[in-house]
CSV table of C-alpha atoms in Angstrom, one decimal:
chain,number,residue,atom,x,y,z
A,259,UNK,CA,0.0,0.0,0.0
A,260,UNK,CA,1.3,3.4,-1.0
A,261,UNK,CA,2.0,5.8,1.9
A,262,UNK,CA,-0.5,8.1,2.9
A,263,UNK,CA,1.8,11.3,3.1
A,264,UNK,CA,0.2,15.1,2.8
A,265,UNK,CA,1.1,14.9,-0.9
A,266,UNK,CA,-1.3,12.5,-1.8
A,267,UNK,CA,-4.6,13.8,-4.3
A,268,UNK,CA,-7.6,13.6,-2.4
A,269,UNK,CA,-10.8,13.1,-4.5
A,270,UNK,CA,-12.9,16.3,-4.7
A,271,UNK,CA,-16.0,16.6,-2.9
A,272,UNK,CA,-19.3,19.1,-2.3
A,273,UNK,CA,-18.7,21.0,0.2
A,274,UNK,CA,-21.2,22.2,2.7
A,275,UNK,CA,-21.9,25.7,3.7
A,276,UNK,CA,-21.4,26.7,7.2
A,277,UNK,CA,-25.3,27.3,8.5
A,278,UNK,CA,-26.3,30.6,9.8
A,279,UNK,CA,-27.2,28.9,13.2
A,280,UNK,CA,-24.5,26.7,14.0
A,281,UNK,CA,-22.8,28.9,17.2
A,282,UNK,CA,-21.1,26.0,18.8
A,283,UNK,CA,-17.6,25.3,18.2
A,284,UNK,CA,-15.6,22.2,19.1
A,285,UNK,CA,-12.0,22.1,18.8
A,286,UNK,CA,-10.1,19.0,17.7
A,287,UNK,CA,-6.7,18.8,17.1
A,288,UNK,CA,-4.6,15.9,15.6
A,289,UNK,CA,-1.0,15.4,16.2
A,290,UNK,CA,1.6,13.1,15.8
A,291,UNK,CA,5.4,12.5,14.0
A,292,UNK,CA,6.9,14.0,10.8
A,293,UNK,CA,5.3,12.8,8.1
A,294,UNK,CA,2.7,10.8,9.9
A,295,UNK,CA,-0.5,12.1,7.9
A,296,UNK,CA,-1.9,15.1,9.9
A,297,UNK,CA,-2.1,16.9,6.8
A,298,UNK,CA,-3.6,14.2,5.1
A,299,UNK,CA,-6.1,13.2,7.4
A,300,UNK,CA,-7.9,16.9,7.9
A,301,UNK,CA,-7.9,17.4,4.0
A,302,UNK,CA,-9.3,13.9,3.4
A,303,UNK,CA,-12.6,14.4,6.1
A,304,UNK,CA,-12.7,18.5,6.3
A,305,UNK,CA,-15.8,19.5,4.5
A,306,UNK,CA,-14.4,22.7,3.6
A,307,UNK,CA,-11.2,23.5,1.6
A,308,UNK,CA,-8.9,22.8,4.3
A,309,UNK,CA,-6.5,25.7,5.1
A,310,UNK,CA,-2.7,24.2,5.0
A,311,UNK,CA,0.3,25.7,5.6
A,312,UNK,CA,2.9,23.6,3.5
A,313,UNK,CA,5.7,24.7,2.4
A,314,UNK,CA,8.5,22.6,-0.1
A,315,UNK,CA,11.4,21.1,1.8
A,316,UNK,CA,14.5,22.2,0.6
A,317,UNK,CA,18.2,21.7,1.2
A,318,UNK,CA,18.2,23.5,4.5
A,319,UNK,CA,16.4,21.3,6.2
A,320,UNK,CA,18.5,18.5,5.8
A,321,UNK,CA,20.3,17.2,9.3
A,322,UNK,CA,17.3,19.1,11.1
A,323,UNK,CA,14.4,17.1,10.0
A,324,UNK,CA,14.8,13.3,10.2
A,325,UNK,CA,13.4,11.9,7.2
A,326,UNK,CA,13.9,8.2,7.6
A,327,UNK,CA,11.5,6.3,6.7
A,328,UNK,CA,10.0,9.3,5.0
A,329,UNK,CA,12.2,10.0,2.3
A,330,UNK,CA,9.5,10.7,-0.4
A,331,UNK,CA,8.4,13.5,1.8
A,332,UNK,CA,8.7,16.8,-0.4
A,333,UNK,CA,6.2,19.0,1.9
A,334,UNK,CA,5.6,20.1,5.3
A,335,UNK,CA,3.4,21.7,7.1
A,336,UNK,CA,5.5,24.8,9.4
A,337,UNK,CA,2.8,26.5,11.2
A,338,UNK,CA,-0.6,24.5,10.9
A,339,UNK,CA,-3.6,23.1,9.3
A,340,UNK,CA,-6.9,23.4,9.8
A,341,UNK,CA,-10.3,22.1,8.5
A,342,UNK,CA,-14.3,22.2,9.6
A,343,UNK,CA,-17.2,19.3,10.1
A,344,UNK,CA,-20.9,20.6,10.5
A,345,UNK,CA,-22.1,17.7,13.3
A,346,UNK,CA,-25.8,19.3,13.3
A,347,UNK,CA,-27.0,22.3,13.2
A,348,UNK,CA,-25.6,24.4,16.2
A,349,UNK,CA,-22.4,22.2,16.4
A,350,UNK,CA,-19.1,22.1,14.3
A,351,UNK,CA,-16.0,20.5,14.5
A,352,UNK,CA,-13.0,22.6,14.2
A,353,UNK,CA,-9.8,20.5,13.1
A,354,UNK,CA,-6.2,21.8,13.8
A,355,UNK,CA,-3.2,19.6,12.4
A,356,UNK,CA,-0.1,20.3,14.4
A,357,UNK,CA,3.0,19.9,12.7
A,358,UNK,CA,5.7,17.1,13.4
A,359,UNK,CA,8.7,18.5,13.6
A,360,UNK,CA,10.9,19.2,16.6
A,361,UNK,CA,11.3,22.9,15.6
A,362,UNK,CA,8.0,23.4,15.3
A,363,UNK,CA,6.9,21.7,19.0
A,364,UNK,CA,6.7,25.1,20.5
A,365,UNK,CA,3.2,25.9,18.7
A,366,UNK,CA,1.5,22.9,20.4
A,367,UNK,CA,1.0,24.1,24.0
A,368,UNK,CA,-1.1,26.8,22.1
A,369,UNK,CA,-2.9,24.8,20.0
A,370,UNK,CA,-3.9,22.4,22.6
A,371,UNK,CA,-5.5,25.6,24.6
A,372,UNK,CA,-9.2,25.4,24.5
A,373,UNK,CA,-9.1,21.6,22.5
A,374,UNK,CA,-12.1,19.0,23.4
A,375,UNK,CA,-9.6,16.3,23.0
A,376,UNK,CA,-6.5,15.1,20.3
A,377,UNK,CA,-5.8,12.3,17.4
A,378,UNK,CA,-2.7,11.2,18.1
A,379,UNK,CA,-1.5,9.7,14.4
A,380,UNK,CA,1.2,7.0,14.9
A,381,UNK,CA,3.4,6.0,11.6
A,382,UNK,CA,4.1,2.3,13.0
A,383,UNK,CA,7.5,2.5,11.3
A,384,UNK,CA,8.6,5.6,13.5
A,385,UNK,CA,6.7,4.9,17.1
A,386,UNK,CA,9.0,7.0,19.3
A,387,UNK,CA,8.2,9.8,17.3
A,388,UNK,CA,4.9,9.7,19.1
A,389,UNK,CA,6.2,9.9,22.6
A,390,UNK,CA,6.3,13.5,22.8
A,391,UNK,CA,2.9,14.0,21.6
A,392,UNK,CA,1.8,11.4,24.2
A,393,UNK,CA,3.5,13.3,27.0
A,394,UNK,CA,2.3,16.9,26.1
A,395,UNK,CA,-1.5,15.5,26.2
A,396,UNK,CA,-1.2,13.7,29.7
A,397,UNK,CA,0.7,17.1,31.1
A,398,UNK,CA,-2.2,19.5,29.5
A,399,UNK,CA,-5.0,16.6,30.7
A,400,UNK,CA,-6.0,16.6,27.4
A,401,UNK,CA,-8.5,13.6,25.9
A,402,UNK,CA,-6.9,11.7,23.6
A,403,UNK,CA,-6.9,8.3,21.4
A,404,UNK,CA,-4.2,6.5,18.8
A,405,UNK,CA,-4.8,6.3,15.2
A,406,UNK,CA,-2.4,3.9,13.3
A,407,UNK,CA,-2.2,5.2,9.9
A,408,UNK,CA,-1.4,2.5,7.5
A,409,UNK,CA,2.0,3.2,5.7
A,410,UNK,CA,1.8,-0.6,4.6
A,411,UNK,CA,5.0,-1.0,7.0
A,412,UNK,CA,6.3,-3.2,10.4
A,413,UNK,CA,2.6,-5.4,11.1
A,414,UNK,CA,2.6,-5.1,14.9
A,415,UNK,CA,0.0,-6.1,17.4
A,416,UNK,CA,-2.2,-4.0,19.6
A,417,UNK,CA,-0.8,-5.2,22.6
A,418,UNK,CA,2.8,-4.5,21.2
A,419,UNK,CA,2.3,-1.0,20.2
A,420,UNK,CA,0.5,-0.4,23.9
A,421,UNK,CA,3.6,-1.8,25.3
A,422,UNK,CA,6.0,0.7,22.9
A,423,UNK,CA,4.2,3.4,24.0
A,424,UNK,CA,3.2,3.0,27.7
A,425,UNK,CA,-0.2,3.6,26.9
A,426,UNK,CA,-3.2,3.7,29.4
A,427,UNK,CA,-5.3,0.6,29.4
A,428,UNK,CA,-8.4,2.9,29.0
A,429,UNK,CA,-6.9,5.1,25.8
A,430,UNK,CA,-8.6,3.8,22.6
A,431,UNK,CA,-6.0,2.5,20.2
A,432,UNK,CA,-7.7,2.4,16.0
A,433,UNK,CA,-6.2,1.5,12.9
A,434,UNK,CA,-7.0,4.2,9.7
A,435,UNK,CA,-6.2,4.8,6.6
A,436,UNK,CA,-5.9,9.1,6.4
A,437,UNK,CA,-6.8,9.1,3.2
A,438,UNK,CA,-9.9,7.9,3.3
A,439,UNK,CA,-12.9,10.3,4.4
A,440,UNK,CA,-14.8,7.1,6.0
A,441,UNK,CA,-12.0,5.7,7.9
A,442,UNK,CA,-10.9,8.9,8.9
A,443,UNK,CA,-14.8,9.9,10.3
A,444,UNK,CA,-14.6,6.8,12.4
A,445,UNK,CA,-11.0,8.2,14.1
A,446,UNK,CA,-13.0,11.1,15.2
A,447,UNK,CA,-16.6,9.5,16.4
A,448,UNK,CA,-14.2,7.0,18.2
A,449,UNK,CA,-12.5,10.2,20.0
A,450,UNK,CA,-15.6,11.7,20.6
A,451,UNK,CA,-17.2,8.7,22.3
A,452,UNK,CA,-14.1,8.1,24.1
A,453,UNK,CA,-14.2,11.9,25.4
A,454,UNK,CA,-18.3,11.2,26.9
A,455,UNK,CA,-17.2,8.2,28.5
A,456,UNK,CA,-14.4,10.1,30.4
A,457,UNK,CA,-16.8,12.6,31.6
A,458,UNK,CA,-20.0,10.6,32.0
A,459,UNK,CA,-17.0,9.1,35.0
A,460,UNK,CA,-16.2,12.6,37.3
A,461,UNK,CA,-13.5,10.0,38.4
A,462,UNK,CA,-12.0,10.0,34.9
A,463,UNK,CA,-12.8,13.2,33.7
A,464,UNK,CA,-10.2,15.1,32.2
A,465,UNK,CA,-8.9,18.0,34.2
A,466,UNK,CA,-6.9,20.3,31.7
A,467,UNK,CA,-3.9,22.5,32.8
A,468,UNK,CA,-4.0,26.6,31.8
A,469,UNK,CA,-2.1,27.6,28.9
């Protein structure tokens, strides 16, 4: 299976109008390594023309950004993305895709302000570069679930990519494909029934930290 990096075409779509009474906004952001399909994945389900903020890689990056494993990559996103989904008619989704790189981490404390709860997108074939994202949610308290995009790399079984990445028993772990709208929709229902869980439990419910 090809990989499902930011440069891949997604299949143009109707998109839908924000309604004049939707007043109610949720914020979602989806995070992750360098090159793990952020991008990808709030292009592929935004119903709007996503905004992205890509830029071509050049020669300057090279020895700052670690591209293996990601070597086709000839994009990335410095600053952010961001996309809408209408849920009914007083409620819409607001996606932020933070981007991977190291240099950029300093944006995410502000783009976690105010967020419902987070994607984490894990690239199987580069699990540590999820660690930090992990960290930064637990510290902010911020809801959040693992989405295994599928780079058609290292097969690896639930249990075994828990284990890698110390994660919490109760911390929904989903295989996706980012390109795909569908498979994509079900990363984000999953988070959001994960996130009424938490607080249908006051023992479990998140308790975020001010930015």
């Amino acid at each position: 299976m090809d990989s499902a990096t930011s440069e891949t075409p997604v299949a143009s779509e109707t998109r839908t109008p924000l309604g004049a009474s939707a007043d109610n906004g949720l914020k979602i952001v989806v995070v992750g390594g360098f090159g793990a399909g952020k991008t990808t994945m709030v292009r592929s389900v935004s119903e709007i023309r996503p905004l992205n903020t890509e830029e071509t890689m050049t020669q300057a990056g090279e020895g700052v950004d670690d591209l293996s494993g990601v070597s086709g990559k000839t994009a990335t996103t410095v600053a952010f993305d961001f996309g809408r989904i209408t849920l009914d008619e007083r409620n819409v989704l607001y996606l932020f895709g933070a981007p991977g790189q190291e240099r950029f981490w300093f944006l995410w404390d502000r783009l976690f302000s105010g967020t419902l709860g987070a994607v984490v997108l894990l690239d199987t074939r580069r699990i540590d570069d999820s660690w930090y994202a992990i960290d930064r949610l637990e510290r902010h308290g911020t809801p959040f679930i693992v989405a295994c995009n599928d780079f058609g790399g290292p097969t690896f079984t639930p249990q075994q990519i828990r284990e890698a990445l110390d994660l919490d028993p109760h911390v929904p772990l989903v295989n996706c494909d980012a390109r795909s709208r569908e498979s994509s929709k079900i990363v984000l229902i999953t988070l959001v029934e994960h996130i009424q869980a938490l607080y249908a439990d006051p023992a479990r419910a998140p308790r975020q930290e001010l930015v």
